[in-house]
Amino acid sequence: NAGVMQNPRHLVRRRGQEARLRCSPMKGHSHVYWYRQLPEEGLKFMVYLQKENIIDESGMPKERFSAEFPKEGPSILRIQQVVRGDSAAYFCASSPPQPATQYFGPGTRLTVL
Amino acid sequence: GESVGLHLPTLSVQEGDNSIINCAYSNSASDYFIWYKQESGKGPQFIIDIRSNMDKRQGQRVTVLLNKTVKHLSLQIAATQPGDSAVYFCAVLSGYSTLTFGKGTMLLVSP
């Protein structure tokens, strides 16, 4: 039973480029969450999605960031016009219907040059 | 909103000792708490959880204690091993779905 999968594991972008981070939830899980982790910090919630619906995006920056979880395929976190401050580890978690434990993927480490 | 804090950023123990990692939370309405372990370069790994209708829960070598009166959570690891070296986070469920994480305690186990 595969766990949460994320790709790429490492992503390097120059300022102004776009970053696309992908997350495939665990089998049977229909809820996806994205978190950001800065060095030596805890994880900060960004967005919670179910298939084709954004449930809670209270942690998402108002500009440049978007997320989707289509009917088919992985969840995507998209960052447009990246800046150096976007450099961080981005983790995806999934869970079965609420309330339930969230299981995390290995993360994508984004570096903006 | 919820805030979660850990009492000690680093804990150093000898192999075989028991370890205790502490966490405090702010929202008395919080009802679900999780401990995660994060090794370098990896995602958080679920260790154990507890709901607010309990004050203690045991797993394999780990025990979580919840004191709702003082809004305090602790993780006890028995007979700590070098493989337990990692950063430990407590997380509190806020609202419907959001996990609020503390900053983490780095556990260092020396042989």
mmCIF file of C-alpha atoms in Angstrom:
data_model
loop_
_atom_site.group_PDB
_atom_site.id
_atom_site.type_symbol
_atom_site.label_atom_id
_atom_site.label_comp_id
_atom_site.label_asym_id
_atom_site.label_seq_id
_atom_site.Cartn_x
_atom_site.Cartn_y
_atom_site.Cartn_z
ATOM 1 C CA ASN A 1 0.000 0.000 0.000
ATOM 2 C CA ALA A 2 1.878 3.025 -1.262
ATOM 3 C CA GLY A 3 2.019 6.069 0.945
ATOM 4 C CA VAL A 4 1.561 9.676 -0.064
ATOM 5 C CA MET A 5 3.717 10.443 -3.068
ATOM 6 C CA GLN A 6 5.128 13.793 -4.020
ATOM 7 C CA ASN A 7 7.156 14.900 -6.993
ATOM 8 C CA PRO A 8 9.526 16.292 -7.729
ATOM 9 C CA ARG A 9 11.491 15.772 -4.530
ATOM 10 C CA HIS A 10 13.713 18.737 -5.333
ATOM 11 C CA LEU A 11 12.869 21.680 -7.543
ATOM 12 C CA VAL A 12 15.067 24.609 -8.471
ATOM 13 C CA ARG A 13 13.567 27.691 -10.042
ATOM 14 C CA ARG A 14 14.807 31.155 -10.884
ATOM 15 C CA ARG A 15 12.934 34.205 -9.657
ATOM 16 C CA GLY A 16 9.881 34.857 -11.791
ATOM 17 C CA GLN A 17 9.416 31.274 -12.959
ATOM 18 C CA GLU A 18 6.533 28.988 -12.073
ATOM 19 C CA ALA A 19 6.736 26.025 -9.727
ATOM 20 C CA ARG A 20 4.347 23.062 -9.911
ATOM 21 C CA LEU A 21 4.333 20.568 -7.069
ATOM 22 C CA ARG A 22 2.397 17.312 -7.320
ATOM 23 C CA CYS A 23 0.859 15.109 -4.681
ATOM 24 C CA SER A 24 -0.821 11.724 -5.006
ATOM 25 C CA PRO A 25 -2.716 10.758 -1.848
ATOM 26 C CA MET A 26 -2.703 7.343 -0.256
ATOM 27 C CA LYS A 27 -5.052 4.825 -1.823
ATOM 28 C CA GLY A 28 -8.541 5.324 -0.472
ATOM 29 C CA HIS A 29 -7.858 8.865 0.759
ATOM 30 C CA SER A 30 -9.923 11.641 -0.765
ATOM 31 C CA HIS A 31 -8.682 14.561 1.328
ATOM 32 C CA VAL A 32 -5.444 16.397 0.621
ATOM 33 C CA TYR A 33 -3.640 19.060 2.628
ATOM 34 C CA TRP A 34 -0.638 21.203 1.745
ATOM 35 C CA TYR A 35 1.817 22.550 4.321
ATOM 36 C CA ARG A 36 4.954 24.662 4.067
ATOM 37 C CA GLN A 37 7.998 24.263 6.284
ATOM 38 C CA LEU A 38 10.734 26.839 6.606
ATOM 39 C CA PRO A 39 14.140 25.759 7.992
ATOM 40 C CA GLU A 40 13.986 24.886 11.695
ATOM 41 C CA GLU A 41 10.280 25.696 11.843
ATOM 42 C CA GLY A 42 7.140 23.659 12.231
ATOM 43 C CA LEU A 43 4.784 23.043 9.357
ATOM 44 C CA LYS A 44 2.311 25.773 8.445
ATOM 45 C CA PHE A 45 -1.052 24.850 6.989
ATOM 46 C CA MET A 46 -1.776 26.222 3.526
ATOM 47 C CA VAL A 47 -4.822 24.569 1.982
ATOM 48 C CA TYR A 48 -7.233 21.653 2.360
ATOM 49 C CA LEU A 49 -8.865 20.100 -0.682
ATOM 50 C CA GLN A 50 -11.229 17.330 -1.584
ATOM 51 C CA LYS A 51 -11.772 16.128 -5.112
ATOM 52 C CA GLU A 52 -12.670 19.159 -7.252
ATOM 53 C CA ASN A 53 -13.246 21.338 -4.162
ATOM 54 C CA ILE A 54 -11.170 23.705 -2.072
ATOM 55 C CA ILE A 55 -12.452 23.317 1.481
ATOM 56 C CA ASP A 56 -10.143 25.654 3.395
ATOM 57 C CA GLU A 57 -7.505 27.920 1.891
ATOM 58 C CA SER A 58 -7.034 30.161 4.904
ATOM 59 C CA GLY A 59 -3.286 29.525 4.952
ATOM 60 C CA MET A 60 -2.634 30.301 1.308
ATOM 61 C CA PRO A 61 -0.949 33.578 0.361
ATOM 62 C CA LYS A 62 -3.441 35.762 -1.439
ATOM 63 C CA GLU A 63 -1.365 36.112 -4.585
ATOM 64 C CA ARG A 64 0.680 33.787 -6.798
ATOM 65 C CA PHE A 65 -0.344 30.580 -4.994
ATOM 66 C CA SER A 66 -3.098 28.238 -6.139
ATOM 67 C CA ALA A 67 -4.043 24.625 -5.553
ATOM 68 C CA GLU A 68 -6.288 22.107 -7.195
ATOM 69 C CA PHE A 69 -7.295 18.491 -6.769
ATOM 70 C CA PRO A 70 -8.992 17.379 -9.982
ATOM 71 C CA LYS A 71 -11.329 14.438 -10.367
ATOM 72 C CA GLU A 72 -8.534 12.487 -12.012
ATOM 73 C CA GLY A 73 -4.853 12.841 -11.261
ATOM 74 C CA PRO A 74 -2.757 14.294 -8.484
ATOM 75 C CA SER A 75 -3.253 17.434 -6.469
ATOM 76 C CA ILE A 76 -1.196 20.353 -7.748
ATOM 77 C CA LEU A 77 0.230 23.272 -5.777
ATOM 78 C CA ARG A 78 1.182 26.018 -8.189
ATOM 79 C CA ILE A 79 3.366 28.995 -7.373
ATOM 80 C CA GLN A 80 3.589 31.666 -10.024
ATOM 81 C CA GLN A 81 6.430 34.180 -10.346
ATOM 82 C CA VAL A 82 8.435 32.612 -7.546
ATOM 83 C CA VAL A 83 10.517 34.773 -5.229
ATOM 84 C CA ARG A 84 13.395 33.780 -2.942
ATOM 85 C CA GLY A 85 11.065 33.800 0.053
ATOM 86 C CA ASP A 86 9.145 30.894 -1.483
ATOM 87 C CA SER A 87 12.154 28.631 -0.880
ATOM 88 C CA ALA A 88 10.947 26.004 1.574
ATOM 89 C CA ALA A 89 9.896 22.393 1.913
ATOM 90 C CA TYR A 90 6.318 21.797 0.815
ATOM 91 C CA PHE A 91 4.559 18.792 2.272
ATOM 92 C CA CYS A 92 1.370 17.161 1.210
ATOM 93 C CA ALA A 93 -0.742 15.025 3.538
ATOM 94 C CA SER A 94 -3.808 12.926 2.917
ATOM 95 C CA SER A 95 -6.544 11.444 5.047
ATOM 96 C CA PRO A 96 -9.764 9.529 4.730
ATOM 97 C CA PRO A 97 -12.935 11.476 5.612
ATOM 98 C CA GLN A 98 -12.720 13.695 8.695
ATOM 99 C CA PRO A 99 -11.781 13.650 11.409
ATOM 100 C CA ALA A 100 -8.768 11.486 10.771
ATOM 101 C CA THR A 101 -5.031 11.333 11.005
ATOM 102 C CA GLN A 102 -3.152 13.028 8.216
ATOM 103 C CA TYR A 103 -0.323 11.049 6.645
ATOM 104 C CA PHE A 104 2.496 12.980 5.054
ATOM 105 C CA GLY A 105 4.488 12.582 1.889
ATOM 106 C CA PRO A 106 8.271 13.028 1.650
ATOM 107 C CA GLY A 107 7.978 16.658 0.575
ATOM 108 C CA THR A 108 9.229 18.804 -2.275
ATOM 109 C CA ARG A 109 12.153 21.051 -1.507
ATOM 110 C CA LEU A 110 11.857 24.209 -3.549
ATOM 111 C CA THR A 111 14.887 26.407 -4.022
ATOM 112 C CA VAL A 112 14.498 29.764 -5.725
ATOM 113 C CA LEU A 113 17.706 31.218 -7.096
ATOM 114 C CA GLY B 1 -6.485 30.996 16.600
ATOM 115 C CA GLU B 2 -4.571 28.063 17.968
ATOM 116 C CA SER B 3 -0.947 28.375 18.953
ATOM 117 C CA VAL B 4 1.262 25.466 19.855
ATOM 118 C CA GLY B 5 4.572 25.695 21.644
ATOM 119 C CA LEU B 6 7.215 23.285 22.742
ATOM 120 C CA HIS B 7 9.115 23.762 25.950
ATOM 121 C CA LEU B 8 12.564 22.673 24.791
ATOM 122 C CA PRO B 9 14.103 22.956 21.312
ATOM 123 C CA THR B 10 16.706 20.226 21.915
ATOM 124 C CA LEU B 11 16.758 17.188 24.186
ATOM 125 C CA SER B 12 19.885 15.065 24.581
ATOM 126 C CA VAL B 13 19.619 11.629 26.153
ATOM 127 C CA GLN B 14 21.686 8.486 26.501
ATOM 128 C CA GLU B 15 20.648 5.301 24.747
ATOM 129 C CA GLY B 16 18.353 3.314 27.016
ATOM 130 C CA ASP B 17 17.065 6.346 28.926
ATOM 131 C CA ASN B 18 13.444 7.416 28.845
ATOM 132 C CA SER B 19 12.708 10.635 26.945
ATOM 133 C CA ILE B 20 9.939 13.119 27.643
ATOM 134 C CA ILE B 21 9.019 15.778 25.106
ATOM 135 C CA ASN B 22 6.515 18.445 26.083
ATOM 136 C CA CYS B 23 4.043 20.622 24.246
ATOM 137 C CA ALA B 24 1.564 23.327 25.234
ATOM 138 C CA TYR B 25 -1.478 24.484 23.300
ATOM 139 C CA SER B 26 -3.716 27.490 23.660
ATOM 140 C CA ASN B 27 -7.232 26.542 22.588
ATOM 141 C CA SER B 28 -9.177 24.730 25.273
ATOM 142 C CA ALA B 29 -11.686 23.587 22.639
ATOM 143 C CA SER B 30 -9.045 21.518 20.808
ATOM 144 C CA ASP B 31 -10.022 17.879 20.812
ATOM 145 C CA TYR B 32 -7.475 15.973 18.737
ATOM 146 C CA PHE B 33 -3.717 15.841 19.181
ATOM 147 C CA ILE B 34 -0.997 14.067 17.226
ATOM 148 C CA TRP B 35 2.709 13.491 17.658
ATOM 149 C CA TYR B 36 4.865 13.286 14.546
ATOM 150 C CA LYS B 37 8.513 12.319 14.093
ATOM 151 C CA GLN B 38 10.522 13.941 11.326
ATOM 152 C CA GLU B 39 13.912 12.638 10.284
ATOM 153 C CA SER B 40 16.257 14.790 8.266
ATOM 154 C CA GLY B 41 15.104 15.185 4.672
ATOM 155 C CA LYS B 42 11.859 13.284 5.219
ATOM 156 C CA GLY B 43 8.217 14.044 5.801
ATOM 157 C CA PRO B 44 6.578 13.890 9.247
ATOM 158 C CA GLN B 45 5.770 10.350 10.321
ATOM 159 C CA PHE B 46 2.730 9.649 12.497
ATOM 160 C CA ILE B 47 3.644 8.284 15.927
ATOM 161 C CA ILE B 48 0.560 8.403 18.111
ATOM 162 C CA ASP B 49 -2.596 10.420 18.620
ATOM 163 C CA ILE B 50 -5.031 11.130 21.423
ATOM 164 C CA ARG B 51 -8.487 12.615 21.675
ATOM 165 C CA SER B 52 -9.621 14.989 24.391
ATOM 166 C CA ASN B 53 -11.837 12.379 26.034
ATOM 167 C CA MET B 54 -8.679 10.517 27.079
ATOM 168 C CA ASP B 55 -5.751 11.535 29.264
ATOM 169 C CA LYS B 56 -3.340 8.768 28.338
ATOM 170 C CA ARG B 57 -2.688 6.515 25.402
ATOM 171 C CA GLN B 58 0.061 3.958 24.905
ATOM 172 C CA GLY B 59 1.724 2.598 21.828
ATOM 173 C CA GLN B 60 4.841 0.573 21.263
ATOM 174 C CA ARG B 61 7.467 2.206 23.511
ATOM 175 C CA VAL B 62 5.573 5.517 23.347
ATOM 176 C CA THR B 63 2.988 7.071 25.649
ATOM 177 C CA VAL B 64 1.109 10.302 25.148
ATOM 178 C CA LEU B 65 -0.287 12.166 28.141
ATOM 179 C CA LEU B 66 -2.868 14.901 27.866
ATOM 180 C CA ASN B 67 -3.599 17.373 30.656
ATOM 181 C CA LYS B 68 -6.543 19.462 29.525
ATOM 182 C CA THR B 69 -6.567 21.521 32.712
ATOM 183 C CA VAL B 70 -3.241 23.138 31.910
ATOM 184 C CA LYS B 71 -3.420 22.501 28.145
ATOM 185 C CA HIS B 72 -0.307 20.391 28.113
ATOM 186 C CA LEU B 73 0.668 17.380 26.047
ATOM 187 C CA SER B 74 3.689 15.138 26.444
ATOM 188 C CA LEU B 75 5.308 12.281 24.541
ATOM 189 C CA GLN B 76 7.234 9.701 26.498
ATOM 190 C CA ILE B 77 9.620 7.345 24.716
ATOM 191 C CA ALA B 78 10.790 4.360 26.711
ATOM 192 C CA ALA B 79 14.288 2.905 26.320
ATOM 193 C CA THR B 80 15.304 5.502 23.744
ATOM 194 C CA GLN B 81 17.342 4.163 20.832
ATOM 195 C CA PRO B 82 19.669 5.916 18.355
ATOM 196 C CA GLY B 83 16.993 5.405 15.697
ATOM 197 C CA ASP B 84 14.706 7.646 17.718
ATOM 198 C CA SER B 85 16.926 10.633 16.938
ATOM 199 C CA ALA B 86 14.750 13.077 15.002
ATOM 200 C CA VAL B 87 12.671 16.216 15.406
ATOM 201 C CA TYR B 88 9.374 15.618 17.194
ATOM 202 C CA PHE B 89 6.348 17.796 16.563
ATOM 203 C CA CYS B 90 3.080 17.966 18.374
ATOM 204 C CA ALA B 91 0.118 18.990 16.237
ATOM 205 C CA VAL B 92 -3.311 20.110 17.305
ATOM 206 C CA LEU B 93 -6.427 19.924 15.184
ATOM 207 C CA SER B 94 -7.854 23.418 14.836
ATOM 208 C CA GLY B 95 -11.341 23.889 13.513
ATOM 209 C CA TYR B 96 -12.496 21.310 11.020
ATOM 210 C CA SER B 97 -9.306 20.196 9.410
ATOM 211 C CA THR B 98 -6.286 22.354 10.075
ATOM 212 C CA LEU B 99 -3.348 20.942 11.970
ATOM 213 C CA THR B 100 -1.363 23.551 13.897
ATOM 214 C CA PHE B 101 2.194 22.420 14.544
ATOM 215 C CA GLY B 102 4.625 23.391 17.239
ATOM 216 C CA LYS B 103 8.193 24.285 16.274
ATOM 217 C CA GLY B 104 9.573 20.909 17.209
ATOM 218 C CA THR B 105 12.022 19.369 19.661
ATOM 219 C CA MET B 106 15.168 17.781 18.317
ATOM 220 C CA LEU B 107 15.895 14.549 20.174
ATOM 221 C CA LEU B 108 19.550 13.538 20.160
ATOM 222 C CA VAL B 109 20.338 10.025 21.367
ATOM 223 C CA SER B 110 23.941 9.185 22.107
ATOM 224 C CA PRO B 111 25.187 5.607 22.454
#
